[in-house]
Short mmCIF file of C-alpha atoms and ligand atoms in Angstrom, two decimals:
data_model
loop_
_atom_site.label_atom_id
_atom_site.label_comp_id
_atom_site.label_asym_id
_atom_site.label_seq_id
_atom_site.Cartn_x
_atom_site.Cartn_y
_atom_site.Cartn_z
CA MET A 12 15.11 19.16 -48.89
CA ASP A 13 14.78 15.78 -50.63
CA PRO A 14 11.81 14.09 -49.00
CA GLU A 15 13.37 10.69 -49.48
CA SER A 16 16.76 11.39 -47.93
CA HIS A 17 17.00 10.97 -44.20
CA GLU A 18 20.40 12.13 -43.10
CA HIS A 19 19.59 12.67 -39.42
CA ASP A 20 19.03 8.98 -38.80
CA ILE A 21 22.25 7.87 -37.16
CA GLU A 22 20.94 5.03 -35.04
CA PRO A 23 22.61 1.64 -35.54
CA THR A 24 21.43 -0.31 -38.54
CA ALA A 25 19.54 -3.44 -37.48
CA PRO A 26 18.77 -6.38 -39.73
CA LEU A 27 15.16 -6.14 -40.78
CA ILE A 28 14.16 -9.45 -39.30
CA GLU A 29 15.90 -12.39 -37.75
CA HIS A 30 13.75 -15.35 -36.96
CA GLU A 31 14.41 -18.96 -36.24
CA HIS A 32 15.04 -19.80 -39.89
CA GLY A 33 18.06 -17.61 -39.80
CA SER A 34 16.82 -15.56 -42.71
CA HIS A 35 16.52 -11.84 -42.80
CA GLY A 36 15.30 -9.01 -44.95
CA ASN A 37 12.09 -9.64 -46.77
CA ALA A 38 12.16 -13.40 -46.19
CA LEU A 39 8.49 -13.84 -45.44
CA GLY A 40 7.48 -11.81 -48.39
CA GLU A 41 9.65 -13.71 -50.89
CA GLY A 42 7.99 -15.66 -53.65
CA LYS A 43 4.52 -14.26 -53.02
CA THR A 44 2.89 -12.68 -55.99
CA GLY A 45 -0.43 -11.89 -57.56
CA THR A 46 -3.49 -10.01 -56.53
CA GLY A 47 -4.78 -12.48 -53.96
CA ASN A 48 -7.49 -15.14 -54.15
CA ALA A 49 -11.28 -14.98 -53.89
CA PHE A 50 -11.21 -15.99 -50.20
CA ILE A 51 -9.19 -13.00 -49.00
CA TRP A 52 -11.09 -10.54 -51.20
CA THR A 53 -14.48 -11.83 -50.06
CA LEU A 54 -13.48 -11.52 -46.41
CA THR A 55 -12.05 -8.06 -46.97
CA LEU A 56 -15.23 -6.86 -48.65
CA ALA A 57 -17.45 -8.42 -45.98
CA ALA A 58 -15.44 -6.77 -43.19
CA CYS A 59 -15.48 -3.48 -45.06
CA VAL A 60 -19.25 -3.10 -44.76
CA GLY A 61 -18.19 -1.62 -41.37
CA GLY A 62 -16.21 0.98 -43.36
CA LEU A 63 -19.21 1.72 -45.56
CA LEU A 64 -21.29 2.44 -42.46
CA PHE A 65 -18.51 4.54 -40.93
CA GLY A 66 -18.44 6.61 -44.13
CA TYR A 67 -22.19 6.82 -44.56
CA ASP A 68 -22.86 7.92 -41.00
CA THR A 69 -20.10 10.54 -40.95
CA GLY A 70 -20.96 11.84 -44.44
CA VAL A 71 -24.70 12.11 -43.97
CA ILE A 72 -24.43 14.80 -41.33
CA SER A 73 -23.48 17.53 -43.84
CA SER A 74 -26.81 17.37 -45.73
CA THR A 75 -28.79 16.54 -42.58
CA LEU A 76 -27.69 19.77 -40.88
CA VAL A 77 -28.92 21.94 -43.75
CA SER A 78 -32.18 19.97 -44.15
CA ILE A 79 -33.48 19.71 -40.56
CA GLY A 80 -34.84 23.27 -40.64
CA THR A 81 -37.09 23.61 -37.56
CA ASP A 82 -38.02 19.89 -37.34
CA LEU A 83 -36.11 19.37 -34.08
CA SER A 84 -37.30 21.10 -30.90
CA ASN A 85 -39.35 23.50 -33.14
CA ARG A 86 -36.47 25.92 -33.80
CA HIS A 87 -33.54 26.53 -36.13
CA LEU A 88 -30.33 24.75 -35.15
CA THR A 89 -27.77 27.05 -33.52
CA ASN A 90 -24.02 26.73 -34.19
CA LEU A 91 -23.76 25.03 -30.79
CA ASP A 92 -26.48 22.49 -31.75
CA LYS A 93 -24.67 21.78 -35.02
CA GLY A 94 -21.34 21.38 -33.23
CA LEU A 95 -22.84 19.07 -30.59
CA ILE A 96 -24.76 16.93 -33.09
CA THR A 97 -21.58 16.52 -35.14
CA ALA A 98 -19.09 16.14 -32.33
CA SER A 99 -21.18 13.68 -30.26
CA THR A 100 -20.49 11.05 -32.92
CA SER A 101 -16.74 11.52 -32.82
CA LEU A 102 -16.71 11.87 -29.03
CA PHE A 103 -18.49 8.53 -28.58
CA ALA A 104 -16.27 6.96 -31.24
CA LEU A 105 -13.38 8.14 -29.10
CA ILE A 106 -14.89 6.41 -26.05
CA ALA A 107 -15.66 3.21 -27.96
CA SER A 108 -12.31 2.60 -29.63
CA PRO A 109 -10.26 1.76 -26.49
CA ILE A 110 -13.09 -0.42 -25.18
CA ALA A 111 -13.24 -2.19 -28.55
CA GLY A 112 -9.46 -2.71 -28.45
CA PHE A 113 -9.72 -4.32 -25.02
CA LEU A 114 -12.66 -6.54 -26.03
CA ALA A 115 -11.00 -7.53 -29.33
CA ASP A 116 -8.36 -9.47 -27.38
CA LYS A 117 -10.88 -11.02 -24.99
CA ALA A 118 -13.90 -11.82 -27.17
CA GLY A 119 -12.27 -11.92 -30.60
CA ARG A 120 -12.15 -9.61 -33.59
CA LYS A 121 -15.47 -10.84 -35.02
CA SER A 122 -17.55 -10.04 -31.91
CA ILE A 123 -16.59 -6.37 -32.15
CA ILE A 124 -17.96 -6.26 -35.69
CA ILE A 125 -21.28 -7.71 -34.42
CA TYR A 126 -21.56 -5.23 -31.49
CA SER A 127 -20.87 -2.37 -33.91
CA ASP A 128 -23.58 -3.54 -36.30
CA ILE A 129 -26.16 -3.67 -33.50
CA LEU A 130 -25.26 -0.11 -32.47
CA PHE A 131 -25.32 1.13 -36.09
CA THR A 132 -28.85 -0.24 -36.47
CA ALA A 133 -30.16 1.14 -33.16
CA GLY A 134 -28.58 4.58 -33.76
CA ALA A 135 -29.98 4.90 -37.29
CA ALA A 136 -33.50 3.92 -36.20
CA TRP A 137 -33.43 6.30 -33.22
CA GLN A 138 -32.26 9.31 -35.28
CA ALA A 139 -35.00 8.66 -37.84
CA ILE A 140 -37.78 8.96 -35.26
CA THR A 141 -36.46 11.56 -32.84
CA SER A 142 -38.14 14.97 -32.54
CA SER A 143 -35.69 16.92 -30.35
CA VAL A 144 -32.14 18.21 -30.62
CA TRP A 145 -31.11 16.13 -27.60
CA GLY A 146 -32.75 13.03 -29.11
CA MET A 147 -30.67 13.61 -32.23
CA ILE A 148 -27.53 13.98 -30.13
CA LEU A 149 -28.35 10.63 -28.45
CA GLY A 150 -28.85 8.91 -31.83
CA ARG A 151 -25.58 10.36 -33.14
CA SER A 152 -23.82 9.15 -29.97
CA LEU A 153 -25.04 5.56 -30.51
CA VAL A 154 -23.77 5.71 -34.09
CA GLY A 155 -20.51 7.13 -32.71
CA LEU A 156 -20.04 4.08 -30.48
CA ALA A 157 -20.54 1.87 -33.53
CA ILE A 158 -18.13 3.88 -35.68
CA GLY A 159 -15.48 3.79 -32.94
CA GLY A 160 -15.67 -0.02 -32.82
CA ALA A 161 -15.73 -0.43 -36.60
CA SER A 162 -12.90 2.02 -37.27
CA LEU A 163 -10.64 0.07 -34.92
CA ILE A 164 -11.57 -3.46 -35.84
CA VAL A 165 -11.96 -3.43 -39.62
CA PRO A 166 -8.36 -2.43 -40.46
CA LEU A 167 -7.05 -4.67 -37.69
CA TYR A 168 -9.05 -7.65 -38.97
CA ILE A 169 -7.82 -7.11 -42.53
CA ALA A 170 -4.19 -6.47 -41.52
CA GLU A 171 -4.14 -9.71 -39.52
CA LEU A 172 -5.53 -11.72 -42.42
CA ALA A 173 -3.76 -10.18 -45.40
CA PRO A 174 -0.59 -11.49 -47.09
CA GLY A 175 2.19 -8.87 -46.70
CA HIS A 176 2.44 -7.91 -50.36
CA LEU A 177 -1.28 -7.06 -50.44
CA ARG A 178 -1.80 -5.66 -46.95
CA GLY A 179 -1.64 -1.98 -47.92
CA ARG A 180 -4.06 -2.45 -50.77
CA LEU A 181 -6.51 -4.61 -48.82
CA THR A 182 -6.54 -2.18 -45.91
CA THR A 183 -7.22 0.60 -48.39
CA VAL A 184 -10.36 -1.23 -49.57
CA GLN A 185 -11.85 -0.17 -46.24
CA LEU A 186 -11.04 3.42 -47.15
CA LEU A 187 -12.71 2.97 -50.53
CA LEU A 188 -15.84 1.92 -48.69
CA ILE A 189 -15.55 4.74 -46.12
CA THR A 190 -15.19 7.40 -48.79
CA GLY A 191 -17.67 5.57 -51.05
CA GLY A 192 -20.10 5.55 -48.10
CA GLN A 193 -19.53 9.28 -47.66
CA ALA A 194 -20.21 9.90 -51.36
CA ILE A 195 -23.39 7.79 -51.21
CA ALA A 196 -24.46 9.75 -48.13
CA TYR A 197 -23.97 13.02 -50.03
CA ILE A 198 -25.95 11.72 -53.03
CA ILE A 199 -28.78 10.50 -50.79
CA GLY A 200 -28.57 13.81 -48.92
CA TRP A 201 -28.93 15.74 -52.16
CA ILE A 202 -31.87 13.57 -53.33
CA PHE A 203 -33.78 13.83 -50.04
CA SER A 204 -32.84 17.41 -49.13
CA SER A 205 -35.78 18.97 -50.99
CA MET A 206 -38.35 16.55 -49.51
CA PRO A 207 -40.11 17.61 -46.26
CA GLY A 208 -38.71 15.44 -43.43
CA GLY A 209 -36.37 13.83 -46.01
CA TRP A 210 -33.48 13.99 -43.54
CA ARG A 211 -35.19 11.20 -41.52
CA TRP A 212 -34.67 8.90 -44.51
CA MET A 213 -31.08 10.07 -44.86
CA VAL A 214 -30.17 9.01 -41.33
CA GLY A 215 -32.43 5.92 -41.17
CA ILE A 216 -31.10 4.18 -44.31
CA GLY A 217 -27.83 3.39 -42.49
CA ALA A 218 -29.58 0.54 -40.66
CA PHE A 219 -29.81 -1.71 -43.76
CA PRO A 220 -26.12 -2.49 -44.45
CA ALA A 221 -25.60 -3.12 -40.72
CA VAL A 222 -28.32 -5.77 -40.61
CA THR A 223 -26.90 -7.36 -43.78
CA GLN A 224 -23.43 -7.59 -42.26
CA ILE A 225 -24.75 -9.40 -39.18
CA PHE A 226 -25.86 -12.23 -41.52
CA MET A 227 -22.51 -12.24 -43.38
CA LEU A 228 -20.61 -12.61 -40.14
CA VAL A 229 -21.88 -16.15 -39.65
CA LEU A 230 -19.57 -17.19 -42.51
CA MET A 231 -16.53 -15.10 -41.57
CA PRO A 232 -13.58 -16.71 -39.69
CA GLU A 233 -11.47 -15.24 -36.89
CA THR A 234 -7.99 -14.01 -37.91
CA PRO A 235 -5.12 -16.55 -37.83
CA ARG A 236 -3.14 -14.25 -35.52
CA TYR A 237 -5.98 -14.11 -32.99
CA LEU A 238 -6.56 -17.89 -33.26
CA ALA A 239 -2.87 -18.68 -32.74
CA ARG A 240 -2.79 -16.46 -29.69
CA ALA A 241 -5.92 -18.18 -28.35
CA GLY A 242 -4.12 -21.55 -28.70
CA GLN A 243 -6.12 -22.71 -31.74
CA GLU A 244 -3.11 -23.39 -33.94
CA GLU A 245 -4.73 -25.91 -36.27
CA LYS A 246 -7.59 -23.53 -37.11
CA ALA A 247 -5.06 -20.74 -37.67
CA ARG A 248 -3.15 -23.00 -40.10
CA GLN A 249 -6.32 -23.77 -42.08
CA ILE A 250 -7.16 -20.07 -42.46
CA LEU A 251 -3.59 -19.22 -43.49
CA LYS A 252 -3.73 -21.96 -46.14
CA LYS A 253 -6.87 -20.42 -47.61
CA VAL A 254 -5.39 -16.90 -47.46
CA TYR A 255 -2.13 -17.85 -49.25
CA TYR A 256 -3.68 -20.33 -51.68
CA GLY A 257 -2.56 -19.37 -55.20
CA THR A 258 -0.14 -16.65 -54.04
CA THR A 259 2.96 -18.81 -53.46
CA SER A 260 4.68 -21.70 -55.22
CA ASP A 261 5.09 -23.66 -51.96
CA LEU A 262 1.92 -23.25 -49.90
CA SER A 263 2.71 -25.47 -46.94
CA SER A 264 6.20 -24.11 -46.32
CA THR A 265 4.92 -20.51 -46.61
CA VAL A 266 2.18 -21.28 -44.09
CA ASP A 267 4.64 -23.07 -41.76
CA THR A 268 7.05 -20.11 -41.90
CA ILE A 269 4.33 -17.59 -41.15
CA LEU A 270 2.81 -19.67 -38.38
CA SER A 271 6.15 -20.19 -36.70
CA THR A 272 6.91 -16.45 -36.93
CA ILE A 273 3.56 -15.71 -35.31
CA LYS A 274 4.25 -18.30 -32.58
CA ASN A 275 7.73 -16.93 -31.97
CA GLU A 276 6.34 -13.47 -31.64
CA ILE A 277 3.67 -14.65 -29.20
CA MET A 278 6.31 -16.48 -27.14
CA GLU A 279 8.71 -13.55 -27.05
CA GLU A 280 6.00 -11.13 -26.09
CA GLU A 281 4.56 -13.43 -23.43
CA GLU A 282 7.99 -13.84 -21.87
CA ALA A 283 8.46 -10.06 -21.87
CA SER A 284 5.05 -9.45 -20.36
CA SER A 285 5.45 -12.12 -17.65
CA VAL A 286 8.79 -10.57 -16.65
CA LEU A 287 7.03 -7.21 -16.41
CA LYS A 288 4.13 -8.69 -14.44
CA SER A 289 6.38 -10.53 -11.96
CA ASN A 290 8.61 -7.48 -11.51
CA GLN A 291 5.86 -5.03 -10.90
CA HIS A 292 2.96 -7.25 -9.65
CA THR A 293 0.71 -5.67 -12.22
CA SER A 294 -2.30 -6.93 -14.17
CA LYS A 295 -2.03 -8.06 -17.79
CA PHE A 296 -3.61 -4.83 -19.01
CA ALA A 297 -1.23 -2.65 -16.99
CA ALA A 298 1.71 -4.75 -18.21
CA THR A 299 0.62 -4.33 -21.85
CA LEU A 300 0.09 -0.61 -21.40
CA SER A 301 3.42 -0.09 -19.73
CA SER A 302 5.19 -2.13 -22.41
CA LEU A 303 3.45 -0.03 -25.06
CA LEU A 304 4.51 3.21 -23.42
CA PHE A 305 7.98 2.36 -22.13
CA HIS A 306 9.42 -0.43 -24.29
CA PRO A 307 11.20 1.66 -26.98
CA PRO A 308 10.13 -0.33 -30.11
CA HIS A 309 6.50 -0.30 -28.96
CA ALA A 310 6.66 3.35 -27.96
CA ARG A 311 8.07 4.18 -31.41
CA ALA A 312 5.21 2.34 -33.09
CA LEU A 313 2.71 4.20 -30.91
CA THR A 314 4.33 7.56 -31.66
CA ILE A 315 4.16 7.00 -35.41
CA ALA A 316 0.58 5.70 -35.34
CA CYS A 317 -0.64 8.59 -33.17
CA LEU A 318 1.25 11.17 -35.23
CA LEU A 319 -0.37 9.94 -38.44
CA GLN A 320 -3.85 9.60 -36.99
CA GLY A 321 -3.62 12.94 -35.19
CA LEU A 322 -2.43 14.72 -38.32
CA GLN A 323 -5.15 13.09 -40.42
CA GLN A 324 -7.71 14.91 -38.30
CA ALA A 325 -5.86 18.06 -37.19
CA CYS A 326 -5.33 19.00 -40.85
CA GLY A 327 -9.02 19.95 -40.79
CA PHE A 328 -10.30 17.66 -43.53
CA ASN A 329 -13.47 16.69 -41.69
CA SER A 330 -14.54 20.30 -41.29
CA LEU A 331 -15.31 19.92 -45.00
CA MET A 332 -16.89 16.52 -44.61
CA TYR A 333 -19.24 17.80 -41.90
CA PHE A 334 -19.80 21.43 -42.86
CA SER A 335 -19.16 21.76 -46.60
CA ALA A 336 -22.90 22.17 -47.28
CA THR A 337 -23.02 24.88 -44.58
CA ILE A 338 -19.94 26.64 -46.08
CA PHE A 339 -21.29 26.44 -49.64
CA SER A 340 -24.69 27.76 -48.58
CA GLN A 341 -22.91 30.77 -47.03
CA LEU A 342 -20.87 31.23 -50.19
CA GLY A 343 -24.14 31.67 -52.09
CA PHE A 344 -24.51 28.33 -53.92
CA LYS A 345 -28.16 27.64 -54.67
CA SER A 346 -27.81 23.88 -54.12
CA PRO A 347 -25.14 23.55 -51.43
CA THR A 348 -25.75 19.81 -51.04
CA LEU A 349 -25.01 19.33 -54.75
CA THR A 350 -21.84 21.48 -54.60
CA SER A 351 -20.60 19.65 -51.54
CA LEU A 352 -21.10 16.37 -53.42
CA SER A 353 -18.00 17.37 -55.41
CA ILE A 354 -15.98 17.19 -52.16
CA SER A 355 -17.00 13.65 -51.30
CA VAL A 356 -16.82 12.37 -54.88
CA THR A 357 -13.27 13.79 -55.22
CA ASN A 358 -12.38 12.16 -51.91
CA PHE A 359 -13.64 8.83 -53.22
CA ILE A 360 -11.95 9.07 -56.65
CA PHE A 361 -8.55 9.89 -55.14
CA THR A 362 -8.89 7.13 -52.56
CA CYS A 363 -9.13 4.84 -55.62
CA VAL A 364 -5.83 6.36 -56.80
CA ALA A 365 -4.33 5.63 -53.37
CA PHE A 366 -5.53 2.05 -53.65
CA PHE A 367 -3.19 1.55 -56.64
CA LEU A 368 -0.33 3.65 -55.26
CA ILE A 369 -0.04 2.51 -51.67
CA ASP A 370 1.79 -0.78 -52.32
CA ARG A 371 3.72 0.68 -55.30
CA LEU A 372 4.80 4.19 -54.28
CA GLY A 373 4.70 3.24 -50.59
CA ARG A 374 3.16 4.83 -47.50
CA ARG A 375 5.95 7.26 -46.61
CA ARG A 376 6.41 8.65 -50.11
CA SER A 377 2.64 9.02 -50.65
CA LEU A 378 2.55 11.27 -47.59
CA LEU A 379 5.71 13.25 -48.27
CA TYR A 380 4.56 14.07 -51.81
CA THR A 381 0.91 14.90 -51.13
CA ILE A 382 1.04 16.93 -47.89
CA PRO A 383 2.88 19.87 -49.59
CA ILE A 384 0.02 20.05 -52.13
CA MET A 385 -2.44 20.18 -49.23
CA ILE A 386 -0.46 23.08 -47.74
CA VAL A 387 -0.44 25.07 -50.99
CA SER A 388 -4.18 24.57 -51.53
CA LEU A 389 -5.02 25.56 -47.93
CA VAL A 390 -3.02 28.76 -48.32
CA LEU A 391 -4.73 29.51 -51.65
CA CYS A 392 -8.12 28.93 -50.05
CA ALA A 393 -7.19 31.18 -47.11
CA VAL A 394 -6.15 33.99 -49.48
CA MET A 395 -9.32 33.67 -51.58
CA PHE A 396 -11.54 33.91 -48.49
CA ARG A 397 -10.24 37.47 -48.09
CA PHE A 398 -12.08 38.42 -51.25
CA VAL A 399 -15.56 37.13 -50.36
CA ASP A 400 -18.15 38.62 -48.01
CA LEU A 401 -19.83 36.00 -45.87
CA PRO A 402 -23.32 36.62 -44.37
CA THR A 403 -23.27 37.61 -40.71
CA ASP A 404 -25.98 35.24 -39.42
CA THR A 405 -24.47 31.75 -39.81
CA THR A 406 -27.19 29.90 -37.89
CA LYS A 407 -29.69 29.80 -40.75
CA VAL A 408 -29.07 28.46 -44.22
CA ALA A 409 -27.87 31.73 -45.73
CA LEU A 410 -30.49 33.53 -47.75
CA ASP A 411 -28.62 36.83 -47.76
CA ALA A 412 -25.42 35.37 -49.25
CA PRO A 413 -24.08 37.03 -52.42
CA SER A 414 -24.03 35.04 -55.68
CA PRO A 415 -20.77 33.15 -56.18
CA GLY A 416 -18.02 35.06 -58.03
CA LEU A 417 -14.49 34.24 -59.26
CA SER A 418 -12.95 34.06 -55.76
CA THR A 419 -15.73 31.72 -54.66
CA TYR A 420 -14.99 29.36 -57.54
CA LEU A 421 -11.26 29.55 -56.72
CA ILE A 422 -12.14 28.55 -53.15
CA VAL A 423 -13.98 25.51 -54.48
CA ILE A 424 -11.05 24.62 -56.77
CA SER A 425 -8.49 24.95 -53.96
CA LEU A 426 -10.68 22.84 -51.68
CA LEU A 427 -10.93 20.16 -54.36
CA LEU A 428 -7.12 20.19 -54.76
CA TYR A 429 -6.78 19.88 -50.99
CA VAL A 430 -9.24 16.98 -50.85
CA SER A 431 -7.59 15.11 -53.74
CA SER A 432 -4.12 15.31 -52.20
CA TYR A 433 -5.50 14.37 -48.77
CA ALA A 434 -7.32 11.35 -50.21
CA THR A 435 -4.17 10.07 -51.95
CA GLY A 436 -2.05 10.12 -48.77
CA LEU A 437 -3.25 11.25 -45.38
CA GLY A 438 -6.74 9.77 -45.77
CA PRO A 439 -5.71 6.13 -46.22
CA VAL A 440 -2.14 5.79 -44.85
CA PRO A 441 -2.82 6.24 -41.08
CA TRP A 442 -5.29 3.34 -41.19
CA GLN A 443 -2.33 1.03 -41.93
CA GLN A 444 -1.63 1.52 -38.20
CA SER A 445 -2.09 -2.13 -37.09
CA GLU A 446 1.01 -3.20 -39.07
CA LEU A 447 3.23 -1.08 -36.82
CA PHE A 448 2.43 -2.99 -33.63
CA PRO A 449 3.51 -6.51 -32.61
CA LEU A 450 0.66 -8.88 -31.80
CA SER A 451 0.86 -8.53 -28.01
CA VAL A 452 0.21 -4.79 -28.09
CA ARG A 453 -1.61 -4.58 -31.43
CA SER A 454 -5.17 -4.11 -30.16
CA LEU A 455 -4.22 -1.69 -27.41
CA GLY A 456 -1.82 0.27 -29.61
CA SER A 457 -4.34 0.49 -32.45
CA SER A 458 -7.07 1.56 -30.07
CA ILE A 459 -4.93 4.38 -28.61
CA SER A 460 -4.11 5.68 -32.08
CA THR A 461 -7.73 5.31 -33.19
CA SER A 462 -8.72 7.31 -30.09
CA THR A 463 -6.21 9.99 -31.10
CA ASN A 464 -8.00 10.14 -34.45
CA TRP A 465 -11.43 10.49 -32.85
CA GLY A 466 -10.20 12.91 -30.17
CA LEU A 467 -8.92 15.34 -32.80
CA ASN A 468 -11.93 14.67 -35.01
CA THR A 469 -14.15 15.82 -32.09
CA ILE A 470 -12.04 18.93 -31.55
CA VAL A 471 -12.20 19.86 -35.26
CA GLY A 472 -15.98 19.24 -35.31
CA LEU A 473 -16.51 21.44 -32.25
CA THR A 474 -14.12 24.24 -33.15
CA PHE A 475 -14.48 24.69 -36.91
CA LEU A 476 -17.59 26.92 -36.98
CA PRO A 477 -16.50 29.03 -33.96
CA MET A 478 -13.02 29.42 -35.53
CA MET A 479 -14.56 30.54 -38.82
CA GLN A 480 -16.56 33.14 -36.90
CA THR A 481 -13.94 34.42 -34.47
CA LEU A 482 -10.64 33.84 -36.28
CA THR A 483 -12.11 34.47 -39.79
CA PRO A 484 -12.06 31.80 -42.53
CA THR A 485 -8.64 32.99 -43.75
CA TRP A 486 -6.89 32.35 -40.42
CA THR A 487 -8.80 29.11 -39.86
CA PHE A 488 -7.32 27.69 -43.07
CA VAL A 489 -3.87 29.12 -42.25
CA VAL A 490 -3.98 27.22 -38.92
CA TYR A 491 -4.70 23.97 -40.79
CA ALA A 492 -1.83 24.74 -43.23
CA CYS A 493 0.59 25.21 -40.31
CA VAL A 494 -0.51 21.92 -38.77
CA CYS A 495 0.28 20.23 -42.10
CA VAL A 496 3.77 21.75 -42.19
CA LEU A 497 4.55 20.42 -38.70
CA GLY A 498 3.08 17.03 -39.58
CA TRP A 499 5.21 16.78 -42.73
CA VAL A 500 8.38 17.34 -40.70
CA GLY A 501 7.30 14.72 -38.15
CA ILE A 502 6.65 12.15 -40.88
CA TRP A 503 9.95 12.90 -42.63
CA TRP A 504 11.69 12.42 -39.29
CA CYS A 505 10.23 9.17 -38.01
CA TYR A 506 8.00 7.23 -40.42
CA PRO A 507 9.83 4.36 -42.17
CA GLU A 508 8.58 2.79 -45.38
CA THR A 509 6.66 -0.42 -44.62
CA LYS A 510 5.52 -1.31 -48.11
CA GLY A 511 5.87 -4.99 -49.03
CA LEU A 512 6.91 -6.22 -45.58
CA GLU A 513 5.08 -8.96 -43.69
CA ILE A 514 3.37 -7.63 -40.57
CA GLU A 515 5.93 -9.32 -38.27
CA GLU A 516 8.81 -7.72 -40.25
CA VAL A 517 7.41 -4.21 -39.80
CA THR A 518 7.49 -4.53 -36.05
CA THR A 519 11.06 -5.88 -36.15
CA MET A 520 12.13 -2.83 -38.15
CA LEU A 521 11.32 -0.53 -35.22
CA LYS A 522 13.44 -2.55 -32.77
CA ASP A 523 16.60 -0.43 -32.82
CA GLY A 524 15.48 2.95 -34.07
CA TRP A 525 12.96 4.58 -36.36
CA GLY A 526 14.29 2.50 -39.24
CA VAL A 527 13.74 5.26 -41.79
CA LYS A 528 17.16 5.09 -43.40
CA GLU A 529 17.15 1.29 -43.52
CA SER A 530 13.69 1.21 -45.01
CA MET A 531 14.66 3.63 -47.79
CA GLU A 532 17.84 1.64 -48.52
CA ARG A 533 15.78 -1.56 -48.71
CA LEU A 534 13.42 0.14 -51.15
CA LYS A 535 16.31 1.29 -53.35
CA ARG A 536 17.77 -2.24 -53.34
CA GLU A 537 14.39 -3.68 -54.32
CA GLN A 538 13.98 -1.15 -57.13
CA GLN A 539 17.46 -1.97 -58.44
CA ARG A 540 16.69 -5.70 -58.28
CA ALA A 541 13.43 -5.15 -60.15
CA ARG A 542 15.22 -3.07 -62.82
CA VAL A 543 17.90 -5.77 -63.30
CA SER A 544 15.34 -8.57 -63.58
CA ARG A 545 13.40 -6.56 -66.19
O1 INS B 607 -9.54 8.07 -43.54
C1 INS B 607 -10.83 8.57 -43.37
C2 INS B 607 -11.30 9.25 -44.63
O2 INS B 607 -10.34 10.11 -45.08
C3 INS B 607 -12.59 9.96 -44.43
O3 INS B 607 -12.94 10.65 -45.60
C4 INS B 607 -12.59 10.88 -43.23
O4 INS B 607 -13.85 11.44 -43.06
C5 INS B 607 -12.18 10.13 -42.00
O5 INS B 607 -12.14 10.97 -40.88
C6 INS B 607 -10.85 9.48 -42.18
O6 INS B 607 -10.52 8.77 -41.02
#
């Protein structure tokens, strides 16, 4: 089957966008070129400190778990302790993301970044001083609340600021910092793992970037989309001017066009939501939720966003992020924290590849090409696990594990192949979620899909070790491979290509169907145009 063809899509073809200027297609994107100015890059990097913390705090747990020894509650950690310490973070991230989505509309995008920083700092300090397993679970939960807020707000903040032709790349900067943060956490984990009580440093260091970001926030503006919705049109115009400065030949008409598209969208959505409210006597929240669930274009956006976020976690990637040191210690590696560093460094390097590909190859194609490689490597890993004997007592760092042989090295190679293909597609693409939703349902829609991510992240964190024990490693990896097969089919079926479109155009594309066929035709036309002009 050709991943790019999409014969099943027989819904009527809608024009990509029709706004008051009577233009359609990629009108908003026309004439914008270049790699963006210093203003947009500085803001992106400042916002992405939240991503760095998200990465650091999720990555640090792998080395922490193998370094705690009997420091907490005077005993070795059981599998249940490990599962709870790991999953409490994702569980509380799951709780925080819808709350953050709700508050982002009320208090503004920036306030959520501040609340997250405060929680990051408190959680890091608490973990560093705690002496019991439950204390550790509490510290990890505080960090989880912070990660939930940051993981929702950072991509949303960037997507609402970025010019269309750079949105994919700028949103991927957050991923570079998440995976970079995870790699730093692994390096720090490796450095401190041989030091008595070194794990306290590992978890405590996370407080510093959070405090730094609180100071940076004083200089950061709100997004133009949020400002326009809050009635502060002039401020929104000023920010848009700074964002598009140097990217277009006619700055003021580009800004006017974008501002009027945003205003149109706000008007349309407000009319729709007031009709809903007057018909059903419901609150604004209930009206937004019901429009998200029952208005077909919004429901389509939500389906795609949740499918991508759900698959990103259900494919099992974070079992490696959280437990690779545990797995490698059972496979007999003398320095499991060093071996597992290869996982996070590969993740980081291939996220850099994604950074260059996402606005060139596109979101859909990145996924359709890389998921099959994930499937092959999972199957290879599953087969190789049949040839290694794992120690029976998995609660302690394995001392009775055999020395690594050929199959063990093939496991490591297949895991690295899996991680590199994941990091090029499924790692970054789902975080483009905000572009799928129109402004009126953007925060709520993004928070539901972010919750889907954290919900499945929690399930993977809780079930991975028990699955390895009861199902065997081979069947555990086969389960993840099957999930990837189903996910690939879902993506092929309903995820249109959004590369290069302005955020308002993406949402228009989902108005009359999934828009897959139209999006691929648009891409072909653009490629032909580019070839002719070359
Ligand atoms: O996109 C990120 C990234 O891939 C991380 O490496 C992973 O740990 C996160 O769960 C995911 O959301």
